[in-house]
Coordinates of C-alpha atoms in Angstrom, one line a residue:
X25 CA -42.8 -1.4 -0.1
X26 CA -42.1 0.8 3.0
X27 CA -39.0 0.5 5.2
X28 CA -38.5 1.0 8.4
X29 CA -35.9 2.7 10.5
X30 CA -32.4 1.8 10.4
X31 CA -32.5 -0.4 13.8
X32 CA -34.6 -3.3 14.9
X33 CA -36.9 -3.3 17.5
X34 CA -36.3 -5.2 20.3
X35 CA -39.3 -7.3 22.0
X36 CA -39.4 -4.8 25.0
X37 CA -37.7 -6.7 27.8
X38 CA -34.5 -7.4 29.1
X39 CA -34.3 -11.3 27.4
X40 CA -33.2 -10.3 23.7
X41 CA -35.5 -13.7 21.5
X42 CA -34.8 -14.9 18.5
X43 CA -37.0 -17.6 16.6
X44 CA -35.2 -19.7 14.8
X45 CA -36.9 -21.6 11.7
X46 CA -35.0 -24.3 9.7
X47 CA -35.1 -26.8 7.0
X48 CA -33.9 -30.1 8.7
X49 CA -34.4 -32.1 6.0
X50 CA -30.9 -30.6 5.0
X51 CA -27.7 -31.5 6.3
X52 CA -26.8 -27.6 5.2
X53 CA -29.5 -26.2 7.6
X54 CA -29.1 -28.9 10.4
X55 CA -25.0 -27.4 10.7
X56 CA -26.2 -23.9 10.0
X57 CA -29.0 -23.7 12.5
X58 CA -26.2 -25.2 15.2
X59 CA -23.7 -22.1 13.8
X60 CA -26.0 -19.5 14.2
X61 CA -27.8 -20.7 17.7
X62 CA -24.5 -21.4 19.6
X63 CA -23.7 -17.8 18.2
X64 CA -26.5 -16.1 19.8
X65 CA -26.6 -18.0 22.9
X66 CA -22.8 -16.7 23.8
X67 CA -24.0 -13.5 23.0
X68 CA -26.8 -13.8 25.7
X69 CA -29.6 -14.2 23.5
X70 CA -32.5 -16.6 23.7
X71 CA -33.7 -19.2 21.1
X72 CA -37.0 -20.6 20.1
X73 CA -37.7 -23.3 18.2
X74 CA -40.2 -25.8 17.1
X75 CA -40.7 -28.9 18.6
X76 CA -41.1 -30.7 15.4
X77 CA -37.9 -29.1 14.1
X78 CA -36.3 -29.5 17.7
X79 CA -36.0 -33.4 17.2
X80 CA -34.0 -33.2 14.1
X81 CA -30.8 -30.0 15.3
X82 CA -28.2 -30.5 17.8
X83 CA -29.5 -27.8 20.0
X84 CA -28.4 -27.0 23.7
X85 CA -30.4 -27.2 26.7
X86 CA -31.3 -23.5 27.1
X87 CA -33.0 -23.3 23.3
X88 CA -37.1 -22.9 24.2
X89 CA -39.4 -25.3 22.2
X90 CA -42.7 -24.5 21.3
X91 CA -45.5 -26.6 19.9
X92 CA -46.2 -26.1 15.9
X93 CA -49.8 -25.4 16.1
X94 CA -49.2 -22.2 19.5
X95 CA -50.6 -19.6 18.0
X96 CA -48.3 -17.5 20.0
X97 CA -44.9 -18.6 19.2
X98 CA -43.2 -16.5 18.2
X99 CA -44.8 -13.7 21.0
X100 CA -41.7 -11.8 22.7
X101 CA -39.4 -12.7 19.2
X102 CA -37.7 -9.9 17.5
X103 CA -36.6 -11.4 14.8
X104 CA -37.5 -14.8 12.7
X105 CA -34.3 -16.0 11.4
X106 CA -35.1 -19.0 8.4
X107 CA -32.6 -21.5 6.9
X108 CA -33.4 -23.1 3.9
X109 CA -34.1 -22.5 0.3
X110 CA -37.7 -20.6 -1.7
X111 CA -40.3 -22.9 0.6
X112 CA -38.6 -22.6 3.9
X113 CA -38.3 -18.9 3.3
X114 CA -42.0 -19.2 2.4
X115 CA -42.9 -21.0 5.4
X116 CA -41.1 -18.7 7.3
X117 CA -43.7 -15.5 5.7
X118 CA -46.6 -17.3 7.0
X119 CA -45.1 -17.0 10.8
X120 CA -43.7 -13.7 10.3
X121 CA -47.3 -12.4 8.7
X122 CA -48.9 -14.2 11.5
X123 CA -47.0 -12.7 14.0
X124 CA -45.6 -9.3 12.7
X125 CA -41.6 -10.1 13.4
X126 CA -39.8 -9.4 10.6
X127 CA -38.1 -12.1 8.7
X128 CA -34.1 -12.6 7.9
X129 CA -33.9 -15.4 5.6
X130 CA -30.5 -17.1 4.9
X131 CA -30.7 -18.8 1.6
X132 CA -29.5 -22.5 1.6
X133 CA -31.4 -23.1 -1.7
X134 CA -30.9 -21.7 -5.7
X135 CA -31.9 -18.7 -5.8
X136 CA -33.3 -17.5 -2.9
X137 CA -34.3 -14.0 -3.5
X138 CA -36.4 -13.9 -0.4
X139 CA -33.2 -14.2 1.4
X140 CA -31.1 -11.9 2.3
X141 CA -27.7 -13.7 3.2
X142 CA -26.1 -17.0 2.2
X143 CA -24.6 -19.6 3.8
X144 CA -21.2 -18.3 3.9
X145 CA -22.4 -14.8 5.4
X146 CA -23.6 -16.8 8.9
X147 CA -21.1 -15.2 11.4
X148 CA -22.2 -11.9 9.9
X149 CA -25.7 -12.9 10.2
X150 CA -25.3 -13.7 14.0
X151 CA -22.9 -10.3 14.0
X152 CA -26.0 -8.2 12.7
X153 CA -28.7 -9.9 15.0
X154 CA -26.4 -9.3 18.8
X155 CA -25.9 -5.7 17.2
X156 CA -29.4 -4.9 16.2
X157 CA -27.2 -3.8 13.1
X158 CA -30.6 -4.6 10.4
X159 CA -32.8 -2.7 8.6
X160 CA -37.0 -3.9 8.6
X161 CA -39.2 -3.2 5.1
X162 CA -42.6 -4.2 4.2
X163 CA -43.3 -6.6 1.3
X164 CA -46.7 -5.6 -0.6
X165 CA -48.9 -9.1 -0.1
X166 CA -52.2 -10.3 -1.7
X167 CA -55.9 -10.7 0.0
X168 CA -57.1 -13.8 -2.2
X169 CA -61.4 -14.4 -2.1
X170 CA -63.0 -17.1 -4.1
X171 CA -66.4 -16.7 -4.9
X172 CA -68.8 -19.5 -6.2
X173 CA -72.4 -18.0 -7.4
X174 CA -71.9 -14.8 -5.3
X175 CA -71.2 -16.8 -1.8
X176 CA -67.6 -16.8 -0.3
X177 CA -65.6 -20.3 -0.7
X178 CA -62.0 -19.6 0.5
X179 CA -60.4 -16.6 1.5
X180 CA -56.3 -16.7 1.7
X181 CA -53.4 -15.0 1.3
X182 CA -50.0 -14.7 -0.8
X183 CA -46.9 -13.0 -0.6
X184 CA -46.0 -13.9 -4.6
X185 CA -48.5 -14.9 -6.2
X186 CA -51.9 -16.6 -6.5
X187 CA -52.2 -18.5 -9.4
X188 CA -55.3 -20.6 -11.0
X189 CA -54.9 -23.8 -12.7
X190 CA -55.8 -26.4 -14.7
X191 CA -55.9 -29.9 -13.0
X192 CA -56.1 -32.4 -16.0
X193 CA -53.1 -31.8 -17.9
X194 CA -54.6 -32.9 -21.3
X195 CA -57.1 -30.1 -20.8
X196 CA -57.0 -26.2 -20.7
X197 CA -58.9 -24.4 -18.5
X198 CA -61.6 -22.0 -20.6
X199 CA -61.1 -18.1 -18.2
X200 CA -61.9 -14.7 -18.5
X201 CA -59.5 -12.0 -17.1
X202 CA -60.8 -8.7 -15.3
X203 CA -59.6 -5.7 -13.5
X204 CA -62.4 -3.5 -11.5
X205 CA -64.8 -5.6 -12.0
X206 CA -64.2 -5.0 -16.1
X207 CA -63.9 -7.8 -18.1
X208 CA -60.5 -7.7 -20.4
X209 CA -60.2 -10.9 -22.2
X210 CA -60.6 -14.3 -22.4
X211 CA -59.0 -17.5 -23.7
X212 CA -57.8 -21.2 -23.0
X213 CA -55.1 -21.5 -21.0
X214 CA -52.5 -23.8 -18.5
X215 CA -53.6 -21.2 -15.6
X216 CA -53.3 -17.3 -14.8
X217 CA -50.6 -15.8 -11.7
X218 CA -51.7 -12.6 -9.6
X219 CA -48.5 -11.5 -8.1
X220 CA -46.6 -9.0 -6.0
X221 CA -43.4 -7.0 -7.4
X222 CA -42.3 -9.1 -4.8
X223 CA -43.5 -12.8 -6.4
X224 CA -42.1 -11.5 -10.4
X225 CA -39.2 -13.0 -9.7
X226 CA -41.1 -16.2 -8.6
X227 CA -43.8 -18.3 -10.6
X228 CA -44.4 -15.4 -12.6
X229 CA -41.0 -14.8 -14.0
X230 CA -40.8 -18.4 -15.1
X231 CA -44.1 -17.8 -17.2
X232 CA -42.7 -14.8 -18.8
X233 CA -43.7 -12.0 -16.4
X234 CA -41.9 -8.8 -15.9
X235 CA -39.3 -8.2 -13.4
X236 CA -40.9 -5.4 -11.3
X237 CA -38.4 -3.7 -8.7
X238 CA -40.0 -4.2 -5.4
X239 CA -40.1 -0.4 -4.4
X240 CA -42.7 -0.4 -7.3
X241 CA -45.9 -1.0 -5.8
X242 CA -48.2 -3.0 -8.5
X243 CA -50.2 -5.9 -9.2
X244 CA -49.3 -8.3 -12.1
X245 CA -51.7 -10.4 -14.0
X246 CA -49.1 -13.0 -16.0
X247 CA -51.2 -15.7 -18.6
X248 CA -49.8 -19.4 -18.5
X249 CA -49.6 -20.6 -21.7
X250 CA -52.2 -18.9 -23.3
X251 CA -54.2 -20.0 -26.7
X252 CA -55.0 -16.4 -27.8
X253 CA -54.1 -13.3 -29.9
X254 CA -54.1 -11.1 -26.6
X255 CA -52.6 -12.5 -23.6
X256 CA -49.9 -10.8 -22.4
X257 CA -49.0 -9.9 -18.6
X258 CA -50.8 -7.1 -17.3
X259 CA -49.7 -4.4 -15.0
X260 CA -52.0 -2.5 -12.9
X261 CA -52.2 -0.3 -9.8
X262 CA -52.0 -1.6 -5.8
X263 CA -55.4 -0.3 -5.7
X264 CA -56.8 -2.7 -8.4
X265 CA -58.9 -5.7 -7.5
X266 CA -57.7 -8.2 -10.1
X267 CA -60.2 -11.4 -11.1
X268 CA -60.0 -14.5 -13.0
X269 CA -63.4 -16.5 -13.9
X270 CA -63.2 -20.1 -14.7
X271 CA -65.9 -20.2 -17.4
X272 CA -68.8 -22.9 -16.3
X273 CA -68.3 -25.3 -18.9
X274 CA -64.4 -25.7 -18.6
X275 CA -63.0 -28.6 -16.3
X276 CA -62.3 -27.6 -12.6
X277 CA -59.0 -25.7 -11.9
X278 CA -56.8 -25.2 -9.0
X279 CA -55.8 -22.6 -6.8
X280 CA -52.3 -22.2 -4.9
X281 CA -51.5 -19.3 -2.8
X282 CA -47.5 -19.4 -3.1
X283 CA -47.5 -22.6 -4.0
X284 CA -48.0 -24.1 -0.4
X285 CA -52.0 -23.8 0.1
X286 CA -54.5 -25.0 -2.3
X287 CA -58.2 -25.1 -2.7
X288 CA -60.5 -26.6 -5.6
X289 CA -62.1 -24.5 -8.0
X290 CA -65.4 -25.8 -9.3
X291 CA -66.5 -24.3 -12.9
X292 CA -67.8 -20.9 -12.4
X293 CA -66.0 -20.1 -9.8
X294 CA -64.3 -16.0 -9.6
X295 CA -61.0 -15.9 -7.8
X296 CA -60.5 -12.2 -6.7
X297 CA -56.9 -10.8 -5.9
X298 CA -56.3 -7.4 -4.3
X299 CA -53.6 -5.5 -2.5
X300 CA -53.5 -7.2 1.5
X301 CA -53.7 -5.7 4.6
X302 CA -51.5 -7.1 6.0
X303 CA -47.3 -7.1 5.0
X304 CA -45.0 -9.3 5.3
X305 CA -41.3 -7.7 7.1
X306 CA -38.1 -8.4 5.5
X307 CA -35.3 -7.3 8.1
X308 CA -32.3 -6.3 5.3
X309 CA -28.7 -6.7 6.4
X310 CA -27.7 -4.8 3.0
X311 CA -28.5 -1.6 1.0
X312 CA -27.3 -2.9 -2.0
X313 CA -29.8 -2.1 -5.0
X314 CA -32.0 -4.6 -6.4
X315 CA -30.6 -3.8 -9.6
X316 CA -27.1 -5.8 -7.9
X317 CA -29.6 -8.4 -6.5
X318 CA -30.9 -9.1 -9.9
X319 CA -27.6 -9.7 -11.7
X320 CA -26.2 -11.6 -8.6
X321 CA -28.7 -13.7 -8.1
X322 CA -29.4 -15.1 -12.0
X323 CA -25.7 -14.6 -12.4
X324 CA -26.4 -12.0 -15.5
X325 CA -23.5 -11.2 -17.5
X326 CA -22.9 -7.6 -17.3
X327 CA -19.1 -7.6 -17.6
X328 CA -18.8 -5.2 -21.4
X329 CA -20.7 -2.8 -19.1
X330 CA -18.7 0.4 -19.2
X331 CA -20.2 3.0 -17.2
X332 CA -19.2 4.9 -14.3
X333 CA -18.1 3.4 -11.1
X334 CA -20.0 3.8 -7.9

């Protein structure tokens, strides 16, 4: 993870933008998004929108709408702004890799540890934006090839994980594990994650993954339910390429990129994970450590701790 300087960048005009991304199937994100727009717009600055999501918030007149398939929606934005829980927040990394504008999630959801303010912290949120008051980091992401008999099926990308699966549930799925092009061990298992530092805390923690501080820059390798003596997570340097092999005489498995895209893997097929070229930008409205994060966000009970206050 690198960060950026301690202001935002603004999209180079006069007209201040902000793209606005939403989940409007909840009543919490349908009031929200009406907070934090009518907030901007007295503070002179523009809102985009989708049209798809347009139809479903109470927006003004003077809010843009743009078609989901333009590939340049969010050109002129200087900041994505998402409302809504883990998928939304998702969602929102595909536009914000697309198109390079960092991302400020405001978590409407559970956890949320993509986000980086709650639902109660919208006037601050709109406060931050007008003032340019924001940090902007980079979140490591994964280039994600799969290979069938040496010839490119799919190519994709994750910003927690990539993970191969079995499909039939009374079935495991036969792989072999590698890291640069080594082979390190094989078994039956429910499926195998690649992840970030960035996607522990995702997938990968629920299948008994470290928690990797996101200033660490790693790739994990985390076994799903694993029927073998040696199957425990792996982690390896950014500059690994990481592999998993379905063996040809398993059944087919599955891949999902975090957990929105998904492509078929036939029997035999080599999924390939390695550090991506491209980032995905978090703007941060905090410094608070990630060690704070953590507790907060799992609601860890640290209360006998004793040490000295900071």
């Amino acid at each position: 993870m690198s960060t950026g300087s301690s202001t935002s960048e603004s999209s180079g005009g006069d007209r201040r933008t902000v793209f606005l991304l939403a989940h409007t199937g909840r009543p919490a994100a349908v009031r929200s998004a009406e907070l934090v727009v009518l907030g901007l717009l007295r503070s002179g600055i523009g809102v985009r929108v989708l049209e798809a999501e347009a139809a479903d918030l109470p927006l003004p007149a003077a809010v843009e709408r743009v078609p989901e398939g333009c590939a340049d929606a969010l050109d002129g934005c200087e900041l994505l702004v998402v409302l809504g829980g883990d998928g939304t927040l998702l969602r929102g990394s595909e536009f914000s890799r697309a198109s390079g504008v960092p991302m400020l999630g405001v978590n409407l959801g559970r956890v949320g540890f993509l986000a980086e303010a709650e639902r109660d912290d919208l006037d601050k949120v709109v406060d931050r934006v007008v003032t340019r008051a924001y940090e902007v980091e980079e979140r490591m992401t994964l280039d994600v090839t799969v290979y069938q008999n040496g010839d490119v099926l799919h190519r994709d990308w994750a910003l927690n994980e990539a993970a191969v699966q079995k499909v039939s549930p009374e079935r495991m799925l036969e792989v072999v594990i590698a890291v640069n092009g080594r082979p390190v061990t094989g078994f039956g298992c429910d499926g195998v994650i690649c992840a970030t530092p960035t996607g522990s805390t995702a997938y990968a923690f629920s299948a008994g993954g470290p928690v990797v501080w996101p200033e660490v820059e790693a790739l994990l390798m985390v076994p799903i339910g694993a029927h073998a003596l040696f199957a425990k997570p792996l982690v390896t340097t950014p500059e690994s390429v990481l592999a998993v092999e379905v063996e040809p005489h398993t059944p087919d498995g599955v891949l999902w990129c975090d957990g929105r895209r998904t492509v078929s893997l036939p029997a035999g097929a080599r999924v390939e994970v390695r550090r991506g070229a491209v980032p995905v930008r978090l703007a941060r409205l905090h410094h608070a450590s990630f060690t704070d994060r953590l507790v907060a966000k799992f609601a860890l009970p640290v209360s006998g701790w004793r040490g000295a206050p900071h």
